[in-house]
C-alpha cells in the first residue's frame, strides 16, 4: 500500500515478490506466528496429558520438564506478540476511517509496546470492540507463562514399594537359660526341690527396663521397612497387663498379748498370705517398717488363680507416716494393703513407620479370655503350653508353661521383695529400702501421695516392657506384615490453570481474524507500521501543521502538539492519505 503527500502515489510497477504479497502487503507472517504459538501450546497440552499422574522418574529426557515448558512458553509469548502488535497497528487505520483526532495516534503506538498502555487506549476508544479485544489479548500474552507454569505441579505421594514386617507374639517360648536347683516351700509347710531353667538375659533386661526406664513404650519394638515408610493393618499380639486391687479389708494382725495398740513386735499380713506358706517374706513388722512387699512363688507349690497369671504380689504400707506422732494411733487403723497382678492377655496394635521411626499404638486390650493347658509340637519339640483363641477367629495364641515360670521366678524372688524402714523424721524421702524394687514401689506410693494410682503407673510400664520382650525374645518368632510405602514426586497437572493459555490463543486468533476481515471489508490494505512511519506521508496541509520533520523535536511531541487536528483516511487510485477535516463543515479540507 502506498501513502503519499498531496500528490497521488502510484503503485510500484512490476510484479510483486512472493514475500511482498504474503508478508509486506498481507498477513502471512502474523498467521504463521499464530500457527507457531498454537503448535507450541498444543505440544504443552499433549506433554501434560501424556505425563499427568505419572512419576517424575518416567521423564527420561535430559531437559527437565520445567525447562521445556519455559522454552515453549517463551515461543508462544513471542509468537503471539507479533499478530497482537500488528493488529493494534492496523486498527489505527480502521479508526481513521472516520474523522478523529490526530492525537489519538500515539495511543495506538504505546499500546503496541506495553499491555498497560492498552488500558489507556481502551479508556480513550470506548465503544471500539476490537480495541477491547486487543487489550485483553495483550494481557493474556503477558500472563501466559506464569499460568502455564502453575499448571505443572510436582507434589509427593505415597506409593507401594514392597513389604515390611514387625514382630507380633502369637507364640512365646523363651530360650533356655542356666539350669539351676531350687528348693521351695509347700502349702503343708514342707520343702520341695526342683530343677529349673533360669530366665534368659533378654527377659531380665526387659523387667529391669520396665521398672527403671521412664520412657517405656510399645513403639520400642522396631519394624523393618525397606523404604522407611510403612503402614500395618491392625494386628494381634500377646500382651502383659497389670491390675491393682485394694485388699485392706483382708488385713490380719498378730500382736503380743492380743493387743491392738501400736507396740513393737506386731505382725501384719493378709488372709491369702496366711493361707499359703509359699509366700516369701510373709509378714510386716510394726517395729520400724513403713512398707512391706512380697510375692508368691508357684515353684513352692502355690497355684495361681488363673492360668494366664504371671505374678501376684502384695504391698502393705503406711500411707501417712505423720500419723505415728499420735500415740493412740495404731498400724491397724491406718495401714493399707494392695494386691498387684501381672496377667497375660491379647492386644490389638496399630503400627506405622514414617522416615524410619516406628510408632505403635494400642487399639484394644482383651482380658476376658478362656485359657487352657495343652501341648504344642514345633519342629519336633513338644512344649507344655497355656493357650487361648479369641472370638474373632484370629487363631491360637500360646505361651510355654516354663516361660511363665521364668517370669514369676525372677519377679517374685529378685524383684517384688523387700521392705522400707522409717526413721525418726517420719518423712517419705528418708525411708530406707532393703531392695531397689522396694524403693521403686515405695516411691510410686508416696510420691505426691499417689498411692494406688502411682503403683498402677509403675506396673503399667513393667507390663509394656515385658510385652515388648514377648514380641522380640521368643524362639518361635512371628511377624505382622505391612505394605512398604515410599514418597515419590509425580506430575499432577492442574488443568484449570491452562484455561488462560488456551484463551490467549483463541483471543489472538479472533483479534487477527477480525482485523483482517474488517480491513478487507473496508478495502483498507494491510499497512502495519507505527504512527511515526505513517506521518512521513501525510497530506500537504497536515505536513505543514506538523512542521519541519527534521528538527530535534520528537515525532510523538509533534503529533501531540497537533492533537486538536481531526484527520480522516482517504484513498484513491493506488494511494491513501490522511487529510485534515474541515471542523466547520465536517468535510475534508481541500489540499
PDB file of N, CA and C in Angstrom, residues 332-423:
ATOM      1  N   UNK A 332      -3.077 -50.791 112.641  1.00  0.00           N
ATOM      2  CA  UNK A 332      -4.259 -51.441 112.086  1.00  0.00           C
ATOM      3  C   UNK A 332      -5.228 -50.444 111.460  1.00  0.00           C
ATOM      4  N   UNK A 333      -5.347 -49.272 112.050  1.00  0.00           N
ATOM      5  CA  UNK A 333      -6.333 -48.308 111.566  1.00  0.00           C
ATOM      6  C   UNK A 333      -5.841 -47.499 110.380  1.00  0.00           C
ATOM      7  N   UNK A 334      -4.525 -47.476 110.140  1.00  0.00           N
ATOM      8  CA  UNK A 334      -4.014 -46.623 109.064  1.00  0.00           C
ATOM      9  C   UNK A 334      -3.343 -47.405 107.942  1.00  0.00           C
ATOM     10  N   UNK A 335      -3.027 -48.667 108.173  1.00  0.00           N
ATOM     11  CA  UNK A 335      -2.366 -49.445 107.131  1.00  0.00           C
ATOM     12  C   UNK A 335      -3.270 -49.655 105.924  1.00  0.00           C
ATOM     13  N   UNK A 336      -2.647 -49.768 104.747  1.00  0.00           N
ATOM     14  CA  UNK A 336      -3.348 -50.105 103.513  1.00  0.00           C
ATOM     15  C   UNK A 336      -2.682 -51.333 102.900  1.00  0.00           C
ATOM     16  N   UNK A 337      -3.479 -52.167 102.284  1.00  0.00           N
ATOM     17  CA  UNK A 337      -2.965 -53.356 101.610  1.00  0.00           C
ATOM     18  C   UNK A 337      -3.435 -53.358 100.162  1.00  0.00           C
ATOM     19  N   UNK A 338      -2.508 -53.565  99.232  1.00  0.00           N
ATOM     20  CA  UNK A 338      -2.816 -53.616  97.797  1.00  0.00           C
ATOM     21  C   UNK A 338      -2.333 -54.942  97.228  1.00  0.00           C
ATOM     22  N   UNK A 339      -3.113 -55.489  96.330  1.00  0.00           N
ATOM     23  CA  UNK A 339      -2.741 -56.717  95.631  1.00  0.00           C
ATOM     24  C   UNK A 339      -2.466 -56.384  94.177  1.00  0.00           C
ATOM     25  N   UNK A 340      -1.291 -56.713  93.705  1.00  0.00           N
ATOM     26  CA  UNK A 340      -0.914 -56.462  92.312  1.00  0.00           C
ATOM     27  C   UNK A 340      -0.825 -57.755  91.528  1.00  0.00           C
ATOM     28  N   UNK A 341      -1.250 -57.700  90.277  1.00  0.00           N
ATOM     29  CA  UNK A 341      -1.245 -58.900  89.428  1.00  0.00           C
ATOM     30  C   UNK A 341      -0.738 -58.546  88.040  1.00  0.00           C
ATOM     31  N   UNK A 342       0.096 -59.396  87.497  1.00  0.00           N
ATOM     32  CA  UNK A 342       0.506 -59.314  86.090  1.00  0.00           C
ATOM     33  C   UNK A 342      -0.067 -60.524  85.384  1.00  0.00           C
ATOM     34  N   UNK A 343      -0.953 -60.286  84.428  1.00  0.00           N
ATOM     35  CA  UNK A 343      -1.621 -61.364  83.694  1.00  0.00           C
ATOM     36  C   UNK A 343      -1.293 -61.268  82.213  1.00  0.00           C
ATOM     37  N   UNK A 344      -1.580 -62.362  81.539  1.00  0.00           N
ATOM     38  CA  UNK A 344      -1.350 -62.446  80.102  1.00  0.00           C
ATOM     39  C   UNK A 344      -2.672 -62.263  79.369  1.00  0.00           C
ATOM     40  N   UNK A 345      -2.701 -61.350  78.406  1.00  0.00           N
ATOM     41  CA  UNK A 345      -3.886 -61.122  77.587  1.00  0.00           C
ATOM     42  C   UNK A 345      -3.496 -60.957  76.128  1.00  0.00           C
ATOM     43  N   UNK A 346      -4.390 -60.399  75.364  1.00  0.00           N
ATOM     44  CA  UNK A 346      -4.137 -60.137  73.951  1.00  0.00           C
ATOM     45  C   UNK A 346      -4.393 -58.663  73.664  1.00  0.00           C
ATOM     46  N   UNK A 347      -3.586 -58.109  72.800  1.00  0.00           N
ATOM     47  CA  UNK A 347      -3.698 -56.695  72.459  1.00  0.00           C
ATOM     48  C   UNK A 347      -3.774 -56.535  70.949  1.00  0.00           C
ATOM     49  N   UNK A 348      -4.649 -55.647  70.504  1.00  0.00           N
ATOM     50  CA  UNK A 348      -4.709 -55.283  69.090  1.00  0.00           C
ATOM     51  C   UNK A 348      -3.900 -54.008  68.897  1.00  0.00           C
ATOM     52  N   UNK A 349      -2.893 -54.081  68.058  1.00  0.00           N
ATOM     53  CA  UNK A 349      -1.950 -52.985  67.877  1.00  0.00           C
ATOM     54  C   UNK A 349      -2.054 -52.398  66.472  1.00  0.00           C
ATOM     55  N   UNK A 350      -1.726 -51.151  66.395  1.00  0.00           N
ATOM     56  CA  UNK A 350      -1.659 -50.464  65.106  1.00  0.00           C
ATOM     57  C   UNK A 350      -0.291 -49.795  65.006  1.00  0.00           C
ATOM     58  N   UNK A 351       0.437 -50.120  63.957  1.00  0.00           N
ATOM     59  CA  UNK A 351       1.814 -49.638  63.812  1.00  0.00           C
ATOM     60  C   UNK A 351       1.983 -48.933  62.483  1.00  0.00           C
ATOM     61  N   UNK A 352       2.761 -47.876  62.502  1.00  0.00           N
ATOM     62  CA  UNK A 352       3.146 -47.182  61.280  1.00  0.00           C
ATOM     63  C   UNK A 352       4.612 -46.780  61.404  1.00  0.00           C
ATOM     64  N   UNK A 353       5.255 -46.643  60.275  1.00  0.00           N
ATOM     65  CA  UNK A 353       6.643 -46.193  60.249  1.00  0.00           C
ATOM     66  C   UNK A 353       6.738 -45.042  59.265  1.00  0.00           C
ATOM     67  N   UNK A 354       7.330 -43.961  59.729  1.00  0.00           N
ATOM     68  CA  UNK A 354       7.495 -42.779  58.898  1.00  0.00           C
ATOM     69  C   UNK A 354       8.939 -42.322  59.014  1.00  0.00           C
ATOM     70  N   UNK A 355       9.610 -42.299  57.870  1.00  0.00           N
ATOM     71  CA  UNK A 355      11.019 -41.916  57.819  1.00  0.00           C
ATOM     72  C   UNK A 355      11.852 -42.733  58.802  1.00  0.00           C
ATOM     73  N   UNK A 356      11.530 -44.048  58.906  1.00  0.00           N
ATOM     74  CA  UNK A 356      12.320 -44.949  59.729  1.00  0.00           C
ATOM     75  C   UNK A 356      11.938 -44.996  61.191  1.00  0.00           C
ATOM     76  N   UNK A 357      11.030 -44.145  61.647  1.00  0.00           N
ATOM     77  CA  UNK A 357      10.621 -44.111  63.052  1.00  0.00           C
ATOM     78  C   UNK A 357       9.332 -44.912  63.229  1.00  0.00           C
ATOM     79  N   UNK A 358       9.378 -45.923  64.106  1.00  0.00           N
ATOM     80  CA  UNK A 358       8.220 -46.782  64.341  1.00  0.00           C
ATOM     81  C   UNK A 358       7.332 -46.199  65.432  1.00  0.00           C
ATOM     82  N   UNK A 359       6.028 -46.169  65.160  1.00  0.00           N
ATOM     83  CA  UNK A 359       5.046 -45.718  66.149  1.00  0.00           C
ATOM     84  C   UNK A 359       3.970 -46.787  66.276  1.00  0.00           C
ATOM     85  N   UNK A 360       3.819 -47.329  67.492  1.00  0.00           N
ATOM     86  CA  UNK A 360       2.820 -48.370  67.748  1.00  0.00           C
ATOM     87  C   UNK A 360       1.841 -47.892  68.802  1.00  0.00           C
ATOM     88  N   UNK A 361       0.571 -48.007  68.507  1.00  0.00           N
ATOM     89  CA  UNK A 361      -0.488 -47.636  69.441  1.00  0.00           C
ATOM     90  C   UNK A 361      -1.379 -48.847  69.699  1.00  0.00           C
ATOM     91  N   UNK A 362      -1.899 -48.899  70.915  1.00  0.00           N
ATOM     92  CA  UNK A 362      -2.783 -49.993  71.281  1.00  0.00           C
ATOM     93  C   UNK A 362      -4.219 -49.609  70.983  1.00  0.00           C
ATOM     94  N   UNK A 363      -4.882 -50.414  70.162  1.00  0.00           N
ATOM     95  CA  UNK A 363      -6.277 -50.159  69.827  1.00  0.00           C
ATOM     96  C   UNK A 363      -7.204 -50.724  70.895  1.00  0.00           C
ATOM     97  N   UNK A 364      -6.923 -51.956  71.336  1.00  0.00           N
ATOM     98  CA  UNK A 364      -7.776 -52.583  72.348  1.00  0.00           C
ATOM     99  C   UNK A 364      -6.981 -53.622  73.117  1.00  0.00           C
ATOM    100  N   UNK A 365      -7.424 -53.903  74.326  1.00  0.00           N
ATOM    101  CA  UNK A 365      -6.825 -54.924  75.188  1.00  0.00           C
ATOM    102  C   UNK A 365      -7.905 -55.927  75.554  1.00  0.00           C
ATOM    103  N   UNK A 366      -7.646 -57.200  75.280  1.00  0.00           N
ATOM    104  CA  UNK A 366      -8.615 -58.257  75.551  1.00  0.00           C
ATOM    105  C   UNK A 366      -8.157 -59.027  76.783  1.00  0.00           C
ATOM    106  N   UNK A 367      -8.978 -59.015  77.820  1.00  0.00           N
ATOM    107  CA  UNK A 367      -8.620 -59.707  79.067  1.00  0.00           C
ATOM    108  C   UNK A 367      -9.577 -60.848  79.400  1.00  0.00           C
ATOM    109  N   UNK A 368     -10.805 -60.800  78.870  1.00  0.00           N
ATOM    110  CA  UNK A 368     -11.783 -61.845  79.189  1.00  0.00           C
ATOM    111  C   UNK A 368     -11.612 -63.030  78.244  1.00  0.00           C
ATOM    112  N   UNK A 369     -10.521 -63.751  78.453  1.00  0.00           N
ATOM    113  CA  UNK A 369     -10.175 -64.880  77.590  1.00  0.00           C
ATOM    114  C   UNK A 369     -10.250 -66.196  78.371  1.00  0.00           C
ATOM    115  N   UNK A 370     -10.524 -67.261  77.674  1.00  0.00           N
ATOM    116  CA  UNK A 370     -10.522 -68.589  78.271  1.00  0.00           C
ATOM    117  C   UNK A 370      -9.202 -69.268  77.931  1.00  0.00           C
ATOM    118  N   UNK A 371      -8.410 -69.529  78.969  1.00  0.00           N
ATOM    119  CA  UNK A 371      -7.105 -70.165  78.780  1.00  0.00           C
ATOM    120  C   UNK A 371      -7.202 -71.646  79.138  1.00  0.00           C
ATOM    121  N   UNK A 372      -6.384 -72.431  78.466  1.00  0.00           N
ATOM    122  CA  UNK A 372      -6.376 -73.871  78.699  1.00  0.00           C
ATOM    123  C   UNK A 372      -4.939 -74.384  78.608  1.00  0.00           C
ATOM    124  N   UNK A 373      -4.689 -75.520  79.209  1.00  0.00           N
ATOM    125  CA  UNK A 373      -3.369 -76.146  79.111  1.00  0.00           C
ATOM    126  C   UNK A 373      -3.419 -77.226  78.042  1.00  0.00           C
ATOM    127  N   UNK A 374      -2.338 -77.306  77.289  1.00  0.00           N
ATOM    128  CA  UNK A 374      -2.247 -78.318  76.238  1.00  0.00           C
ATOM    129  C   UNK A 374      -0.787 -78.481  75.862  1.00  0.00           C
ATOM    130  N   UNK A 375      -0.559 -79.150  74.769  1.00  0.00           N
ATOM    131  CA  UNK A 375       0.793 -79.325  74.267  1.00  0.00           C
ATOM    132  C   UNK A 375       0.868 -78.828  72.821  1.00  0.00           C
ATOM    133  N   UNK A 376       2.033 -78.291  72.493  1.00  0.00           N
ATOM    134  CA  UNK A 376       2.286 -77.849  71.121  1.00  0.00           C
ATOM    135  C   UNK A 376       3.582 -78.465  70.665  1.00  0.00           C
ATOM    136  N   UNK A 377       3.588 -78.949  69.431  1.00  0.00           N
ATOM    137  CA  UNK A 377       4.793 -79.557  68.861  1.00  0.00           C
ATOM    138  C   UNK A 377       5.277 -78.674  67.714  1.00  0.00           C
ATOM    139  N   UNK A 378       6.478 -78.157  67.847  1.00  0.00           N
ATOM    140  CA  UNK A 378       7.062 -77.291  66.831  1.00  0.00           C
ATOM    141  C   UNK A 378       8.445 -77.822  66.498  1.00  0.00           C
ATOM    142  N   UNK A 379       8.649 -78.103  65.236  1.00  0.00           N
ATOM    143  CA  UNK A 379       9.932 -78.638  64.757  1.00  0.00           C
ATOM    144  C   UNK A 379      10.333 -79.893  65.528  1.00  0.00           C
ATOM    145  N   UNK A 380       9.338 -80.721  65.830  1.00  0.00           N
ATOM    146  CA  UNK A 380       9.612 -81.977  66.512  1.00  0.00           C
ATOM    147  C   UNK A 380       9.761 -81.866  68.015  1.00  0.00           C
ATOM    148  N   UNK A 381       9.662 -80.644  68.566  1.00  0.00           N
ATOM    149  CA  UNK A 381       9.819 -80.440  70.007  1.00  0.00           C
ATOM    150  C   UNK A 381       8.461 -80.179  70.638  1.00  0.00           C
ATOM    151  N   UNK A 382       8.151 -80.935  71.715  1.00  0.00           N
ATOM    152  CA  UNK A 382       6.883 -80.751  72.402  1.00  0.00           C
ATOM    153  C   UNK A 382       7.052 -79.726  73.518  1.00  0.00           C
ATOM    154  N   UNK A 383       6.015 -78.883  73.659  1.00  0.00           N
ATOM    155  CA  UNK A 383       6.023 -77.869  74.704  1.00  0.00           C
ATOM    156  C   UNK A 383       4.700 -77.927  75.447  1.00  0.00           C
ATOM    157  N   UNK A 384       4.782 -77.903  76.797  1.00  0.00           N
ATOM    158  CA  UNK A 384       3.581 -77.717  77.608  1.00  0.00           C
ATOM    159  C   UNK A 384       3.244 -76.237  77.561  1.00  0.00           C
ATOM    160  N   UNK A 385       2.007 -75.928  77.231  1.00  0.00           N
ATOM    161  CA  UNK A 385       1.654 -74.526  76.991  1.00  0.00           C
ATOM    162  C   UNK A 385       0.341 -74.160  77.660  1.00  0.00           C
ATOM    163  N   UNK A 386       0.115 -72.867  77.789  1.00  0.00           N
ATOM    164  CA  UNK A 386      -1.214 -72.316  78.051  1.00  0.00           C
ATOM    165  C   UNK A 386      -1.616 -71.579  76.781  1.00  0.00           C
ATOM    166  N   UNK A 387      -2.845 -71.770  76.340  1.00  0.00           N
ATOM    167  CA  UNK A 387      -3.253 -71.199  75.062  1.00  0.00           C
ATOM    168  C   UNK A 387      -4.669 -70.641  75.154  1.00  0.00           C
ATOM    169  N   UNK A 388      -4.979 -69.763  74.187  1.00  0.00           N
ATOM    170  CA  UNK A 388      -6.311 -69.183  74.082  1.00  0.00           C
ATOM    171  C   UNK A 388      -6.597 -68.854  72.630  1.00  0.00           C
ATOM    172  N   UNK A 389      -7.868 -68.816  72.292  1.00  0.00           N
ATOM    173  CA  UNK A 389      -8.295 -68.459  70.937  1.00  0.00           C
ATOM    174  C   UNK A 389      -9.350 -67.370  71.045  1.00  0.00           C
ATOM    175  N   UNK A 390      -9.068 -66.152  70.568  1.00  0.00           N
ATOM    176  CA  UNK A 390     -10.052 -65.068  70.666  1.00  0.00           C
ATOM    177  C   UNK A 390     -11.281 -65.348  69.808  1.00  0.00           C
ATOM    178  N   UNK A 391     -12.366 -64.661  70.151  1.00  0.00           N
ATOM    179  CA  UNK A 391     -13.642 -64.913  69.467  1.00  0.00           C
ATOM    180  C   UNK A 391     -13.633 -64.469  68.012  1.00  0.00           C
ATOM    181  N   UNK A 392     -12.727 -63.572  67.640  1.00  0.00           N
ATOM    182  CA  UNK A 392     -12.747 -63.074  66.263  1.00  0.00           C
ATOM    183  C   UNK A 392     -12.166 -64.059  65.266  1.00  0.00           C
ATOM    184  N   UNK A 393     -11.753 -65.242  65.740  1.00  0.00           N
ATOM    185  CA  UNK A 393     -11.249 -66.260  64.840  1.00  0.00           C
ATOM    186  C   UNK A 393      -9.866 -65.992  64.303  1.00  0.00           C
ATOM    187  N   UNK A 394      -9.070 -65.211  65.016  1.00  0.00           N
ATOM    188  CA  UNK A 394      -7.721 -64.882  64.532  1.00  0.00           C
ATOM    189  C   UNK A 394      -6.692 -65.956  64.848  1.00  0.00           C
ATOM    190  N   UNK A 395      -7.132 -67.092  65.383  1.00  0.00           N
ATOM    191  CA  UNK A 395      -6.211 -68.203  65.600  1.00  0.00           C
ATOM    192  C   UNK A 395      -5.770 -68.331  67.044  1.00  0.00           C
ATOM    193  N   UNK A 396      -4.903 -69.303  67.275  1.00  0.00           N
ATOM    194  CA  UNK A 396      -4.462 -69.633  68.627  1.00  0.00           C
ATOM    195  C   UNK A 396      -3.224 -68.825  69.023  1.00  0.00           C
ATOM    196  N   UNK A 397      -3.204 -68.401  70.282  1.00  0.00           N
ATOM    197  CA  UNK A 397      -2.050 -67.746  70.872  1.00  0.00           C
ATOM    198  C   UNK A 397      -1.638 -68.556  72.103  1.00  0.00           C
ATOM    199  N   UNK A 398      -0.337 -68.719  72.312  1.00  0.00           N
ATOM    200  CA  UNK A 398       0.074 -69.524  73.459  1.00  0.00           C
ATOM    201  C   UNK A 398       1.420 -69.082  74.020  1.00  0.00           C
ATOM    202  N   UNK A 399       1.645 -69.514  75.293  1.00  0.00           N
ATOM    203  CA  UNK A 399       2.920 -69.309  75.976  1.00  0.00           C
ATOM    204  C   UNK A 399       3.317 -70.613  76.641  1.00  0.00           C
ATOM    205  N   UNK A 400       4.602 -70.935  76.585  1.00  0.00           N
ATOM    206  CA  UNK A 400       5.096 -72.136  77.248  1.00  0.00           C
ATOM    207  C   UNK A 400       4.986 -72.007  78.763  1.00  0.00           C
ATOM    208  N   UNK A 401       4.603 -73.102  79.407  1.00  0.00           N
ATOM    209  CA  UNK A 401       4.490 -73.079  80.864  1.00  0.00           C
ATOM    210  C   UNK A 401       5.833 -72.757  81.512  1.00  0.00           C
ATOM    211  N   UNK A 402       6.890 -73.244  80.944  1.00  0.00           N
ATOM    212  CA  UNK A 402       8.217 -72.954  81.509  1.00  0.00           C
ATOM    213  C   UNK A 402       8.538 -71.469  81.425  1.00  0.00           C
ATOM    214  N   UNK A 403       8.072 -70.829  80.360  1.00  0.00           N
ATOM    215  CA  UNK A 403       8.308 -69.392  80.231  1.00  0.00           C
ATOM    216  C   UNK A 403       7.518 -68.610  81.267  1.00  0.00           C
ATOM    217  N   UNK A 404       6.289 -69.073  81.555  1.00  0.00           N
ATOM    218  CA  UNK A 404       5.530 -68.424  82.615  1.00  0.00           C
ATOM    219  C   UNK A 404       6.274 -68.543  83.945  1.00  0.00           C
ATOM    220  N   UNK A 405       6.899 -69.691  84.166  1.00  0.00           N
ATOM    221  CA  UNK A 405       7.678 -69.875  85.390  1.00  0.00           C
ATOM    222  C   UNK A 405       8.907 -68.965  85.404  1.00  0.00           C
ATOM    223  N   UNK A 406       9.534 -68.760  84.227  1.00  0.00           N
ATOM    224  CA  UNK A 406      10.689 -67.850  84.150  1.00  0.00           C
ATOM    225  C   UNK A 406      10.324 -66.481  84.714  1.00  0.00           C
ATOM    226  N   UNK A 407       9.224 -65.960  84.207  1.00  0.00           N
ATOM    227  CA  UNK A 407       8.829 -64.611  84.612  1.00  0.00           C
ATOM    228  C   UNK A 407       8.543 -64.558  86.117  1.00  0.00           C
ATOM    229  N   UNK A 408       7.792 -65.542  86.612  1.00  0.00           N
ATOM    230  CA  UNK A 408       7.432 -65.488  88.027  1.00  0.00           C
ATOM    231  C   UNK A 408       8.633 -65.690  88.924  1.00  0.00           C
ATOM    232  N   UNK A 409       9.524 -66.566  88.544  1.00  0.00           N
ATOM    233  CA  UNK A 409      10.706 -66.834  89.359  1.00  0.00           C
ATOM    234  C   UNK A 409      11.539 -65.577  89.542  1.00  0.00           C
ATOM    235  N   UNK A 410      11.758 -64.879  88.445  1.00  0.00           N
ATOM    236  CA  UNK A 410      12.567 -63.667  88.517  1.00  0.00           C
ATOM    237  C   UNK A 410      11.829 -62.560  89.259  1.00  0.00           C
ATOM    238  N   UNK A 411      10.555 -62.388  88.979  1.00  0.00           N
ATOM    239  CA  UNK A 411       9.798 -61.295  89.588  1.00  0.00           C
ATOM    240  C   UNK A 411       9.588 -61.506  91.086  1.00  0.00           C
ATOM    241  N   UNK A 412       9.323 -62.733  91.485  1.00  0.00           N
ATOM    242  CA  UNK A 412       8.997 -62.984  92.891  1.00  0.00           C
ATOM    243  C   UNK A 412      10.231 -63.028  93.777  1.00  0.00           C
ATOM    244  N   UNK A 413      11.308 -63.601  93.311  1.00  0.00           N
ATOM    245  CA  UNK A 413      12.475 -63.787  94.159  1.00  0.00           C
ATOM    246  C   UNK A 413      13.476 -62.647  94.082  1.00  0.00           C
ATOM    247  N   UNK A 414      13.541 -61.982  92.921  1.00  0.00           N
ATOM    248  CA  UNK A 414      14.583 -60.967  92.766  1.00  0.00           C
ATOM    249  C   UNK A 414      14.033 -59.556  92.657  1.00  0.00           C
ATOM    250  N   UNK A 415      12.740 -59.403  92.474  1.00  0.00           N
ATOM    251  CA  UNK A 415      12.196 -58.061  92.244  1.00  0.00           C
ATOM    252  C   UNK A 415      11.173 -57.687  93.319  1.00  0.00           C
ATOM    253  N   UNK A 416      10.026 -58.339  93.320  1.00  0.00           N
ATOM    254  CA  UNK A 416       8.947 -57.915  94.215  1.00  0.00           C
ATOM    255  C   UNK A 416       9.133 -58.531  95.601  1.00  0.00           C
ATOM    256  N   UNK A 417      10.161 -58.010  96.265  1.00  0.00           N
ATOM    257  CA  UNK A 417      10.537 -58.496  97.572  1.00  0.00           C
ATOM    258  C   UNK A 417      11.277 -57.381  98.297  1.00  0.00           C
ATOM    259  N   UNK A 418      10.977 -57.167  99.559  1.00  0.00           N
ATOM    260  CA  UNK A 418      11.702 -56.154 100.304  1.00  0.00           C
ATOM    261  C   UNK A 418      10.797 -55.374 101.231  1.00  0.00           C
ATOM    262  N   UNK A 419      11.367 -54.385 101.885  1.00  0.00           N
ATOM    263  CA  UNK A 419      10.601 -53.563 102.813  1.00  0.00           C
ATOM    264  C   UNK A 419      11.260 -52.194 102.923  1.00  0.00           C
ATOM    265  N   UNK A 420      10.538 -51.262 103.515  1.00  0.00           N
ATOM    266  CA  UNK A 420      11.056 -49.926 103.764  1.00  0.00           C
ATOM    267  C   UNK A 420      11.000 -49.598 105.235  1.00  0.00           C
ATOM    268  N   UNK A 421      12.091 -49.065 105.793  1.00  0.00           N
ATOM    269  CA  UNK A 421      12.171 -48.729 107.215  1.00  0.00           C
ATOM    270  C   UNK A 421      12.179 -47.217 107.379  1.00  0.00           C
ATOM    271  N   UNK A 422      11.334 -46.694 108.260  1.00  0.00           N
ATOM    272  CA  UNK A 422      11.310 -45.261 108.505  1.00  0.00           C
ATOM    273  C   UNK A 422      12.217 -44.929 109.683  1.00  0.00           C
ATOM    274  N   UNK A 423      12.630 -43.675 109.744  1.00  0.00           N
ATOM    275  CA  UNK A 423      13.420 -43.209 110.878  1.00  0.00           C
ATOM    276  C   UNK A 423      12.609 -42.185 111.666  1.00  0.00           C
TER     277      UNK A 423
END
